[in-house]
Coordinates of C-alpha atoms in Angstrom, one line a residue:
M2 CA 0.0 0.0 0.0
P3 CA 1.5 3.4 -0.9
M4 CA 1.7 6.0 1.8
F5 CA 1.3 9.8 1.9
V6 CA 4.2 11.6 3.6
H7 CA 3.0 14.7 5.4
D8 CA 3.8 17.0 8.3
D9 CA 1.7 17.8 11.4
F10 CA 0.7 21.2 10.3
R11 CA -1.5 20.1 7.4
G12 CA -3.0 17.2 9.2
P13 CA -3.5 13.7 7.9
P14 CA -3.6 13.1 4.1
P15 CA -6.9 12.9 2.2
L16 CA -8.3 9.6 1.2
A17 CA -7.0 8.7 -2.3
R18 CA -6.7 5.8 -4.7
L19 CA -4.1 5.1 -7.3
L20 CA -5.0 3.1 -10.4
I21 CA -2.2 0.7 -11.1
G22 CA -3.0 -1.1 -14.3
K23 CA -6.7 -1.8 -13.7
V24 CA -6.4 -2.3 -10.0
P25 CA -7.3 0.5 -7.6
V26 CA -4.8 0.8 -4.7
E27 CA -5.8 2.8 -1.7
V28 CA -3.2 5.3 -0.4
G29 CA -3.1 5.4 3.4
P30 CA -1.5 7.3 6.3
H31 CA 0.9 4.5 7.1
I32 CA 2.7 1.6 5.6
K33 CA 3.6 -1.8 7.0
Y34 CA 6.9 -3.3 5.7
L35 CA 8.6 -6.4 7.1
G36 CA 6.5 -6.2 10.2
L37 CA 7.3 -2.6 11.0
T38 CA 4.6 0.1 10.6
L39 CA 5.9 3.5 9.4
D40 CA 3.6 6.5 9.6
G41 CA 3.4 9.4 7.2
Q42 CA 5.9 11.4 9.2
W43 CA 8.6 8.8 9.0
G44 CA 7.9 7.9 12.6
F45 CA 7.0 4.7 14.5
R46 CA 4.1 5.9 16.8
R47 CA 1.6 3.8 14.8
H48 CA 4.0 0.8 15.1
F49 CA 3.9 1.1 18.9
D50 CA 0.1 1.6 18.9
L51 CA -0.2 -1.7 17.2
L52 CA 2.7 -3.5 18.9
A53 CA 1.8 -2.8 22.6
P54 CA -1.5 -4.7 22.5
R55 CA 0.1 -7.6 20.6
V56 CA 2.8 -7.8 23.3
K57 CA 0.2 -7.7 26.0
A58 CA -1.8 -10.4 24.3
V59 CA 1.3 -12.7 24.1
A60 CA 2.1 -12.0 27.7
N61 CA -1.5 -12.7 28.8
R62 CA -1.5 -16.1 26.9
L63 CA 1.8 -17.0 28.6
N64 CA 0.5 -15.8 32.0
R65 CA -2.1 -18.5 31.9
L66 CA 0.8 -21.0 32.1
L67 CA 2.5 -19.2 35.0
P68 CA 0.6 -19.1 38.3
N69 CA 1.9 -16.6 40.9
L70 CA 2.4 -19.3 43.4
G71 CA 4.3 -22.5 42.5
G72 CA 4.2 -23.4 38.9
P73 CA 7.3 -23.6 36.5
S74 CA 10.8 -23.0 37.6
A75 CA 12.7 -19.7 37.2
K76 CA 14.4 -20.9 34.0
V77 CA 11.0 -21.7 32.4
R78 CA 9.7 -18.3 33.5
R79 CA 12.8 -16.6 32.0
L80 CA 12.2 -18.5 28.7
Y81 CA 8.6 -17.2 28.6
A82 CA 9.8 -13.6 29.3
N83 CA 12.3 -13.9 26.5
T84 CA 9.5 -15.0 24.2
V85 CA 7.6 -11.8 25.0
H86 CA 10.7 -9.7 24.6
S87 CA 11.5 -11.2 21.2
V88 CA 8.0 -10.1 20.0
A89 CA 8.5 -6.7 21.5
L90 CA 12.0 -6.1 20.3
Y91 CA 11.6 -7.2 16.7
G92 CA 13.2 -4.5 14.5
S93 CA 14.5 -2.6 17.5
P94 CA 17.7 -1.4 15.8
I95 CA 15.5 0.5 13.5
W96 CA 13.0 2.1 15.9
V97 CA 15.0 2.4 19.1
Q98 CA 15.6 6.1 18.6
H99 CA 11.9 6.8 18.3
L100 CA 11.2 4.9 21.5
A101 CA 13.8 7.1 23.3
E102 CA 12.2 10.3 22.0
D103 CA 8.5 9.5 22.4
D104 CA 7.2 9.2 25.9
K105 CA 3.8 7.7 24.9
S106 CA 5.5 4.8 23.0
L107 CA 7.9 4.2 25.9
R108 CA 5.0 4.1 28.4
Q109 CA 3.0 1.7 26.2
M110 CA 5.9 -0.7 25.9
R111 CA 6.8 -0.5 29.6
Q112 CA 3.1 -1.4 30.5
A113 CA 3.3 -4.3 28.1
Q114 CA 6.6 -5.5 29.6
R115 CA 5.2 -5.2 33.2
R116 CA 2.7 -8.0 32.5
I117 CA 5.3 -10.7 32.0
A118 CA 7.6 -9.2 34.6
L119 CA 4.9 -9.7 37.2
R120 CA 4.8 -13.4 36.4
L121 CA 8.6 -13.6 36.2
A122 CA 8.8 -12.2 39.7
Q123 CA 5.8 -14.3 40.9
A124 CA 4.2 -11.1 42.1
Y125 CA 0.7 -9.6 42.1
R126 CA -0.3 -6.6 40.1
T127 CA -0.4 -4.4 43.3
V128 CA 3.4 -4.6 43.5
S129 CA 5.2 -1.4 42.4
H130 CA 6.7 -1.2 38.9
A131 CA 10.2 -0.7 40.3
A132 CA 10.0 -3.8 42.4
V133 CA 8.7 -5.9 39.5
A134 CA 11.3 -4.6 37.1
A135 CA 14.1 -5.3 39.4
G136 CA 14.7 -8.7 37.7
T137 CA 14.3 -7.5 34.1
P138 CA 16.0 -4.5 32.4
P139 CA 13.6 -1.9 31.1
I140 CA 12.4 -2.5 27.5
D141 CA 14.1 0.6 26.3
L142 CA 17.5 -0.6 27.6
L143 CA 16.9 -4.0 26.0
A144 CA 16.1 -2.2 22.7
F145 CA 19.3 -0.1 22.9
G146 CA 21.2 -3.3 23.6
H147 CA 19.9 -5.0 20.6
A148 CA 20.7 -2.0 18.5
E149 CA 24.2 -1.8 19.8
V150 CA 24.8 -5.5 19.1
Y151 CA 23.5 -5.0 15.6
R152 CA 25.7 -1.9 15.0
R153 CA 28.9 -3.6 16.4
V154 CA 28.4 -6.8 14.4
R155 CA 27.8 -4.8 11.3
Q156 CA 30.9 -2.8 12.0
L157 CA 33.0 -6.0 12.4
R158 CA 31.6 -7.3 9.1
S159 CA 32.5 -4.1 7.3
Q160 CA 36.1 -4.3 8.7
G161 CA 36.4 -7.8 7.2
A162 CA 37.0 -9.3 10.6
P163 CA 36.3 -13.1 10.9
L164 CA 32.8 -13.2 12.4
T165 CA 32.4 -16.4 14.4
N166 CA 29.6 -17.3 16.7
R167 CA 32.0 -16.8 19.6
A168 CA 32.8 -13.3 18.5
V169 CA 29.1 -12.4 18.2
E170 CA 28.5 -13.9 21.7
R171 CA 31.3 -11.9 23.2
V172 CA 29.7 -8.7 21.8
R173 CA 26.3 -9.7 23.2
Q174 CA 27.8 -10.4 26.6
E175 CA 29.7 -7.1 26.7
V176 CA 26.5 -5.2 25.8
R177 CA 24.5 -7.1 28.4
R178 CA 27.1 -6.2 31.0
R179 CA 26.9 -2.6 30.1
I180 CA 23.1 -2.7 30.3
V181 CA 23.2 -4.1 33.8
E182 CA 25.7 -1.4 34.8
R183 CA 23.3 1.3 33.8

C-alpha cells in the first residue's frame, strides 16, 4: 500500500486511490513493511500503537501457564519472558531512537513489559513497577542493547574481521554487562 508523507501542520492526508493497471490501490496514512509500521511522518508511533496490544496479548497467553504461586521454575519463567521480549524487540535497531524520544510509545511498551515481569517475579499486580522490574532490564535498555549489538556486528563485518559465533556472543555479553551497569 502506498503512503502519503506529510507534516503535522497540514494534518493527515486525504483519502485517495491510485490506479495501477486496472487495479485501484488505496493510499493510506501509514505503511507496513517487514513487520514494522511506518507512519506518514517517517515515525513509529503507529507501530507502537499496534505493537503494545500484541505484546500484552502474548504476555496474557503465557501468564495462563505461569501461576503466581508454585508453577514452573525460574528458568522456564525466563524462557517465557524472553519469548515476549522477542516479540516486543523485533526490529529494535530501526525504531530504538523513536522509542527514546516518544514518551507515549515508551509508556506503552513498559506497560506491556510489566505484565510478563509480574509473572517472572511471581508477584501480584499491586506490586510497584520498580520492584517488579528489578529482575528485568527496562524494555528501552533492551532495545538499545539489541541496536548496539547489531551496530557492532555490522561494523565488524565491514572491517572484514572473521565473524564467528563466539565473537558475536562476546559482543552480546559485553552489551548485556553494560546494560546491567546502567
